[in-house]
mmCIF file of C-alpha atoms in Angstrom:
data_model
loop_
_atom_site.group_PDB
_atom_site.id
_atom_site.type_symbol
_atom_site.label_atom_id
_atom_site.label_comp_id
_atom_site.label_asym_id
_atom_site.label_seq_id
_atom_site.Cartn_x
_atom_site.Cartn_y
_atom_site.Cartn_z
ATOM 1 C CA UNK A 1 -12.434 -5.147 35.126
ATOM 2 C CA UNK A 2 -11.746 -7.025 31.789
ATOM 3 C CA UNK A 3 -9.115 -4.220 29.573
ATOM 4 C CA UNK A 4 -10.990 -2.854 26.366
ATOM 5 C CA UNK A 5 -10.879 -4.682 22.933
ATOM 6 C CA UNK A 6 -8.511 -3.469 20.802
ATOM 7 C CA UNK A 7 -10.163 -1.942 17.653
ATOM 8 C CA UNK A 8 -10.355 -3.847 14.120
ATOM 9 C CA UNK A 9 -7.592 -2.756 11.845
ATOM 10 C CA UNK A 10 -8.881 -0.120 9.431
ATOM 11 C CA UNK A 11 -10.273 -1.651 6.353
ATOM 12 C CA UNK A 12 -7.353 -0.425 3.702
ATOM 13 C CA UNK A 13 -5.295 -2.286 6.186
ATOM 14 C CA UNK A 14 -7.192 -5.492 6.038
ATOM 15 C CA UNK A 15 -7.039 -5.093 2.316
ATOM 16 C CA UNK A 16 -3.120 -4.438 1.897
ATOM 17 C CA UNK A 17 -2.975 -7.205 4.316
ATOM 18 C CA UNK A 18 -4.804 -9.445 1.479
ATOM 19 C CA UNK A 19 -3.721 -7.947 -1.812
ATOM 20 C CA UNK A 20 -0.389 -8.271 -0.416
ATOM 21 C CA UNK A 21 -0.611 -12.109 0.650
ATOM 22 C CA UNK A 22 -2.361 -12.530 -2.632
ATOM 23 C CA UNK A 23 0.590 -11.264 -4.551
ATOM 24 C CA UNK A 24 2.770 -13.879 -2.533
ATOM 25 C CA UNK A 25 0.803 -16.782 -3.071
ATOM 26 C CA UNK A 26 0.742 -16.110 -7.021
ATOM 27 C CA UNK A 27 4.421 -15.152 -6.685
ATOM 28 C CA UNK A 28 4.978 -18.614 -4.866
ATOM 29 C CA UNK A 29 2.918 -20.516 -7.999
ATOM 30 C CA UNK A 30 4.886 -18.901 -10.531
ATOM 31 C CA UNK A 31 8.023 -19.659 -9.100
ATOM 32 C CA UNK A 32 7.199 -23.280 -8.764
ATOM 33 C CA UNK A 33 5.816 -23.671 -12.022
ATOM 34 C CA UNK A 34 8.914 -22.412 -14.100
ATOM 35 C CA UNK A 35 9.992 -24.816 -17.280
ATOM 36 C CA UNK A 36 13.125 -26.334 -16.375
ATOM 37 C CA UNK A 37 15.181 -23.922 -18.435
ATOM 38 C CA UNK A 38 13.657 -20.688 -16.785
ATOM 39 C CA UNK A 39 14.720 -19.418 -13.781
ATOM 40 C CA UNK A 40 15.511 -16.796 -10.705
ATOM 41 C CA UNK A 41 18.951 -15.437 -11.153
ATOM 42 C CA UNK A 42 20.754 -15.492 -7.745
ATOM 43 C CA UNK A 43 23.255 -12.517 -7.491
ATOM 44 C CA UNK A 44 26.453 -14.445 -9.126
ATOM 45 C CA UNK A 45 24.475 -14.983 -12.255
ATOM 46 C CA UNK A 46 23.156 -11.597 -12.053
ATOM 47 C CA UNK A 47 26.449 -10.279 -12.072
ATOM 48 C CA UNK A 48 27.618 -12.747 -14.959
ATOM 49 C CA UNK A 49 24.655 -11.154 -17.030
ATOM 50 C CA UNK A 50 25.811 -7.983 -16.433
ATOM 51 C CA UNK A 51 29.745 -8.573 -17.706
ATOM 52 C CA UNK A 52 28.237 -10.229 -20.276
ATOM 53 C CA UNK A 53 26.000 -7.415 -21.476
ATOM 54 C CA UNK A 54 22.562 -9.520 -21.476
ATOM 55 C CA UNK A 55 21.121 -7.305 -18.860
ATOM 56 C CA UNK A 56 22.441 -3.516 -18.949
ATOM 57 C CA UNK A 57 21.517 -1.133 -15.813
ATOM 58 C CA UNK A 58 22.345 2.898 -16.367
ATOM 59 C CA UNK A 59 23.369 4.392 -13.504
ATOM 60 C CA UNK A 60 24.443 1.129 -12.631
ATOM 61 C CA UNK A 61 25.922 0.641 -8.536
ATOM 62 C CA UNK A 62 26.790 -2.319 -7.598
ATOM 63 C CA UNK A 63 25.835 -2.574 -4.236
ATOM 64 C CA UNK A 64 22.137 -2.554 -5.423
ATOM 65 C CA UNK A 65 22.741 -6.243 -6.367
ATOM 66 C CA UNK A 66 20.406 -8.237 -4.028
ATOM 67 C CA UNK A 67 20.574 -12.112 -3.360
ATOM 68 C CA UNK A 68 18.442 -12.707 -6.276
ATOM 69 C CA UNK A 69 17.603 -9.265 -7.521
ATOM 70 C CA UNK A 70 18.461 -5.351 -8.002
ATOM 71 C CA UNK A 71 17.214 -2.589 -6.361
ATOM 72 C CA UNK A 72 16.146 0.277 -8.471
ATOM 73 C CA UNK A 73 15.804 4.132 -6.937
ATOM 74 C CA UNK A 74 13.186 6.277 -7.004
ATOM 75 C CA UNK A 75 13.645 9.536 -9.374
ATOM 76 C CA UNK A 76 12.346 12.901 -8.865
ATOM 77 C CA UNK A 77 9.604 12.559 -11.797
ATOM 78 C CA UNK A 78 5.716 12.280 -11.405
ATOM 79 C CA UNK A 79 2.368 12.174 -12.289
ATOM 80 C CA UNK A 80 -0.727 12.825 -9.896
ATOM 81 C CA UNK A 81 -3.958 12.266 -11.145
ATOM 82 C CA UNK A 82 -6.462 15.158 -11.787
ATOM 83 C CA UNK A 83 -9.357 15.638 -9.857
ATOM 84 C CA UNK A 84 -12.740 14.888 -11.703
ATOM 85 C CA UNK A 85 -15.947 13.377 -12.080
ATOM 86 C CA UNK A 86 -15.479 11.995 -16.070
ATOM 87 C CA UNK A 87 -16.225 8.811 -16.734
ATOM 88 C CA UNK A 88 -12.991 7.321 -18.397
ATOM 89 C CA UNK A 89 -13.787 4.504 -20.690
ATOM 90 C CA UNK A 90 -11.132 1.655 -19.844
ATOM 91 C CA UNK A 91 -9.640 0.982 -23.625
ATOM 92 C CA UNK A 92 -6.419 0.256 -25.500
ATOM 93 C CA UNK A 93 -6.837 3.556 -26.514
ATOM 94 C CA UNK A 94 -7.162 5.501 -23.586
ATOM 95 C CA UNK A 95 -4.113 7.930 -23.064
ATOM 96 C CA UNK A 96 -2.985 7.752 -19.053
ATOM 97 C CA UNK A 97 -1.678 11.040 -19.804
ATOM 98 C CA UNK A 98 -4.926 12.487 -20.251
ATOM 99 C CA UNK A 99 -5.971 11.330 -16.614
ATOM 100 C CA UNK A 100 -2.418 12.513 -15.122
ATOM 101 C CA UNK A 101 -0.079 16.135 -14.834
ATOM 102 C CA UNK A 102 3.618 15.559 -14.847
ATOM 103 C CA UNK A 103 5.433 17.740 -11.707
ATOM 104 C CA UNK A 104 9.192 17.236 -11.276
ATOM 105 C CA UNK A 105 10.421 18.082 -8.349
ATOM 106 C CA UNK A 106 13.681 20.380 -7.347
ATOM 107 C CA UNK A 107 16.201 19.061 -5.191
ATOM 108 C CA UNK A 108 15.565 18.174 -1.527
ATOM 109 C CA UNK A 109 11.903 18.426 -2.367
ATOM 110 C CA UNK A 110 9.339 15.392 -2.057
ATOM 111 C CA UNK A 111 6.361 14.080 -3.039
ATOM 112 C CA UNK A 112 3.305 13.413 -0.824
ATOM 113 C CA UNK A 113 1.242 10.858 -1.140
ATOM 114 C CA UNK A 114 -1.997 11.167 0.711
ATOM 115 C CA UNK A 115 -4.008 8.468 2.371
ATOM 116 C CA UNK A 116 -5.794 6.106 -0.362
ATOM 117 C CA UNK A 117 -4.586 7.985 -3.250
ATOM 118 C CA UNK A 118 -2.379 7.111 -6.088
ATOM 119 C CA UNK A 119 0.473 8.368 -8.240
ATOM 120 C CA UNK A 120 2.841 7.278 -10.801
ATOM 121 C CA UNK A 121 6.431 7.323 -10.402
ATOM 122 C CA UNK A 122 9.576 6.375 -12.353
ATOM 123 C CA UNK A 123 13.239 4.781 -11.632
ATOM 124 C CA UNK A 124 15.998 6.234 -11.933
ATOM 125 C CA UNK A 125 17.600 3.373 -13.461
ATOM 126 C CA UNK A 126 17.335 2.491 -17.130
ATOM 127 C CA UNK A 127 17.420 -1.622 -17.426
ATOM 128 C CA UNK A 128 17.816 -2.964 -21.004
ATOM 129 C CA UNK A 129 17.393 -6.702 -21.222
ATOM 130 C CA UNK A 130 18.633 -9.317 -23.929
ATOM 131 C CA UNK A 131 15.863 -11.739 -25.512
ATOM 132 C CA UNK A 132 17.030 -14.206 -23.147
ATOM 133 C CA UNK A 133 15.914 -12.527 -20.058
ATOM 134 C CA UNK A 134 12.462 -11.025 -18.626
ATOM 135 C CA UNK A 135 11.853 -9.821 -15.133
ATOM 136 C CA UNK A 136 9.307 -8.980 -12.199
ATOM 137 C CA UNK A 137 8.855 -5.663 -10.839
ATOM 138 C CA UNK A 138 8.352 -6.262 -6.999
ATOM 139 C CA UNK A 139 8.264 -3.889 -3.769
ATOM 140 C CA UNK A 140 10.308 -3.711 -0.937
ATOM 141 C CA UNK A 141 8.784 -5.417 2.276
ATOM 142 C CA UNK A 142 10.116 -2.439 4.945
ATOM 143 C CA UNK A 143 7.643 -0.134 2.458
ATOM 144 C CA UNK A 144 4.616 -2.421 2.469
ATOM 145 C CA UNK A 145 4.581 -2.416 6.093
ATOM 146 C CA UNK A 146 3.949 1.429 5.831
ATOM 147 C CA UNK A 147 1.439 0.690 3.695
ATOM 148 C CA UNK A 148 2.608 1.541 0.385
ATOM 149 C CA UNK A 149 2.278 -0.633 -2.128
ATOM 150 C CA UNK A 150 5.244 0.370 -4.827
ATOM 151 C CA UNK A 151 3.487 -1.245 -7.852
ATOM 152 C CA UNK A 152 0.319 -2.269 -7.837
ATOM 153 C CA UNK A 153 0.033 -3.822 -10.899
ATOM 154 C CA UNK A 154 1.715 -4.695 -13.793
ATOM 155 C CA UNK A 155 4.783 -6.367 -12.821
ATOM 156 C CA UNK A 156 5.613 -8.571 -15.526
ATOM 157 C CA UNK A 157 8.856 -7.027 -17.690
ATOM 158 C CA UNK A 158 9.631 -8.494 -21.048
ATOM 159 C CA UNK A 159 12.210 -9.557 -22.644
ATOM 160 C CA UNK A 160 14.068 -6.694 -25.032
ATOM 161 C CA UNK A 161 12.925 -3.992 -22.771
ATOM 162 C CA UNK A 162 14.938 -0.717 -23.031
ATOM 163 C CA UNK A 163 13.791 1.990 -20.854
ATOM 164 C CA UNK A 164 13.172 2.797 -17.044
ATOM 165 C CA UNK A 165 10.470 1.662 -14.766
ATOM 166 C CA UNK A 166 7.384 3.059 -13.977
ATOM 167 C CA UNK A 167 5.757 2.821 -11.019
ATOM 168 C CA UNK A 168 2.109 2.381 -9.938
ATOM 169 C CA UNK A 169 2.291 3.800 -6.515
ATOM 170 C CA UNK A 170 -0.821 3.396 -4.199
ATOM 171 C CA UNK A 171 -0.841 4.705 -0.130
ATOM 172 C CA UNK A 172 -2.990 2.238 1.518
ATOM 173 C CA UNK A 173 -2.188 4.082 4.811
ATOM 174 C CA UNK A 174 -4.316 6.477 6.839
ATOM 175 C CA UNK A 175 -1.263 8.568 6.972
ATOM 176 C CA UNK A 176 0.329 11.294 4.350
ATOM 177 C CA UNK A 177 3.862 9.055 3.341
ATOM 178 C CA UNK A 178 6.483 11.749 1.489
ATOM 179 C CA UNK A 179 8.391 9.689 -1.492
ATOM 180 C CA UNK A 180 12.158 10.812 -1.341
ATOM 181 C CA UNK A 181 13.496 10.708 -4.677
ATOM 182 C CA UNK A 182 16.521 8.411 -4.750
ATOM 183 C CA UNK A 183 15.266 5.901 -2.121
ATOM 184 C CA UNK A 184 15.875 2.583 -2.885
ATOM 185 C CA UNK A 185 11.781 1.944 -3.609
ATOM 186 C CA UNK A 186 11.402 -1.367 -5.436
ATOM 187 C CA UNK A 187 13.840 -3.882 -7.053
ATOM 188 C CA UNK A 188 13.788 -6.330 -9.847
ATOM 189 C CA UNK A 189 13.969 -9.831 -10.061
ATOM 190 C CA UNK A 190 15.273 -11.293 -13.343
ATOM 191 C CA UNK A 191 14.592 -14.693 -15.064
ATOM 192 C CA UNK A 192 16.214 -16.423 -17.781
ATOM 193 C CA UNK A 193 13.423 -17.266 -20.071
ATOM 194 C CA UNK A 194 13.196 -20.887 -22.593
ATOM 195 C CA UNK A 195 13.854 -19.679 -25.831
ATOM 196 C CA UNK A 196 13.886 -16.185 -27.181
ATOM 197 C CA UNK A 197 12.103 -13.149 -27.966
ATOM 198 C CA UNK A 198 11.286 -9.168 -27.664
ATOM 199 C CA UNK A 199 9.394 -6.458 -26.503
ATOM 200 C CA UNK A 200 8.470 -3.878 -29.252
ATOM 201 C CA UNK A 201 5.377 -2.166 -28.371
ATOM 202 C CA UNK A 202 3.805 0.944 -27.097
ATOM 203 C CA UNK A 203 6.246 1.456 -23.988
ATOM 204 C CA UNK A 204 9.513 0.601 -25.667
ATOM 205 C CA UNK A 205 11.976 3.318 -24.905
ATOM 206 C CA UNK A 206 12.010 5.764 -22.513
ATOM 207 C CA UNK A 207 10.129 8.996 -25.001
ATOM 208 C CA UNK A 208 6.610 8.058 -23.945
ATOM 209 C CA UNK A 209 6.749 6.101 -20.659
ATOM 210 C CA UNK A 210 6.064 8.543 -18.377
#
């Protein structure tokens, strides 16, 4: 007697499984395509910015330093998105905050995430970059593989940034995944850019980020 199939992979699976190869494969072209005078910092030069005051991290640990990025914690702050059947126009215009309720949770307390919903989540870090630097917002691989993808979007940080980093948090799972505040949760990769130039628009500081 043959032993049964195993069952297909539930589809949310299947689609981590590509969104997150995806995400590698445009990762991988970026990389490759950088001018000559823009690059990955590797951890020495990360820690060269950092005496020198072209990237500042508050609280700052050191141990967070990666090979070639830092890892940034998760705080206790969030925003869960309010049940409804409005149709929200996608504009410049639209306010997130409109969509979302802000809960901040006590200590020892976490947040859960249930299967195939969303949230949005901060750092706990503060990272303030010089003109010469911009960065990528990536997610931890021992997280994907629960399913969680730490930022699903927007991962491109400019140069001149000044405030903490918020997080587009998305359970691709079939099971409820609790979010510890300060767990390591994502990290960021910085790059030193050709030329020069700053970030001064509509998420500059840390007032109305989250």
């Amino acid at each position: 007697r043959s032993p049964p199939r195993p069952l297909p992979p539930p589809s949310s699976l299947l689609l981590l499984h590509h969104h997150h190869h995806l995400l590698l494969l445009l990762l991988l072209h970026f990389l490759l395509h950088l001018p000559p005078q823009m690059a990955v910092l590797a951890k020495g030069e990360i820690f060269k910015a950092i005496e020198s005051g072209d990237i500042l991290i508050s609280p700052y640990n050191a141990d967070s330093v990666g090979t070639a990025s830092v890892d940034l914690t998760l705080s206790n702050e969030f925003r869960f998105y309010k049940p409804g059947l409005e149709v929200v126009p996608v504009k410049e215009d639209t306010d997130f905050k409109d969509l979302t309720e802000k809960v901040i949770l006590k200590e020892g307390e976490t947040y859960l995430l249930l299967p195939h919903c969303a949230c949005l989540g901060i750092t706990t870090e503060q990272i303030s970059l010089s003109p010469k630097y911009c960065g990528l917002l990536e997610g931890r691989s021992r997280f994907a593989r629960l399913g969680l993808f730490v930022h699903i979007t927007a991962g491109f940080m400019n140069p001149g940034i000044n405030n903490r980093q918020v997080l587009e948090i998305y359970n691709a799972s079939n099971h409820p995944l609790a979010l510890v505040p300060g767990t390591k949760i994502c990290q960021f990769v910085f790059m030193k850019m050709e030329g020069e130039a700053s970030y001064s628009g509509k998420f500059q500081g840390d007032g109305n980020i989250l």
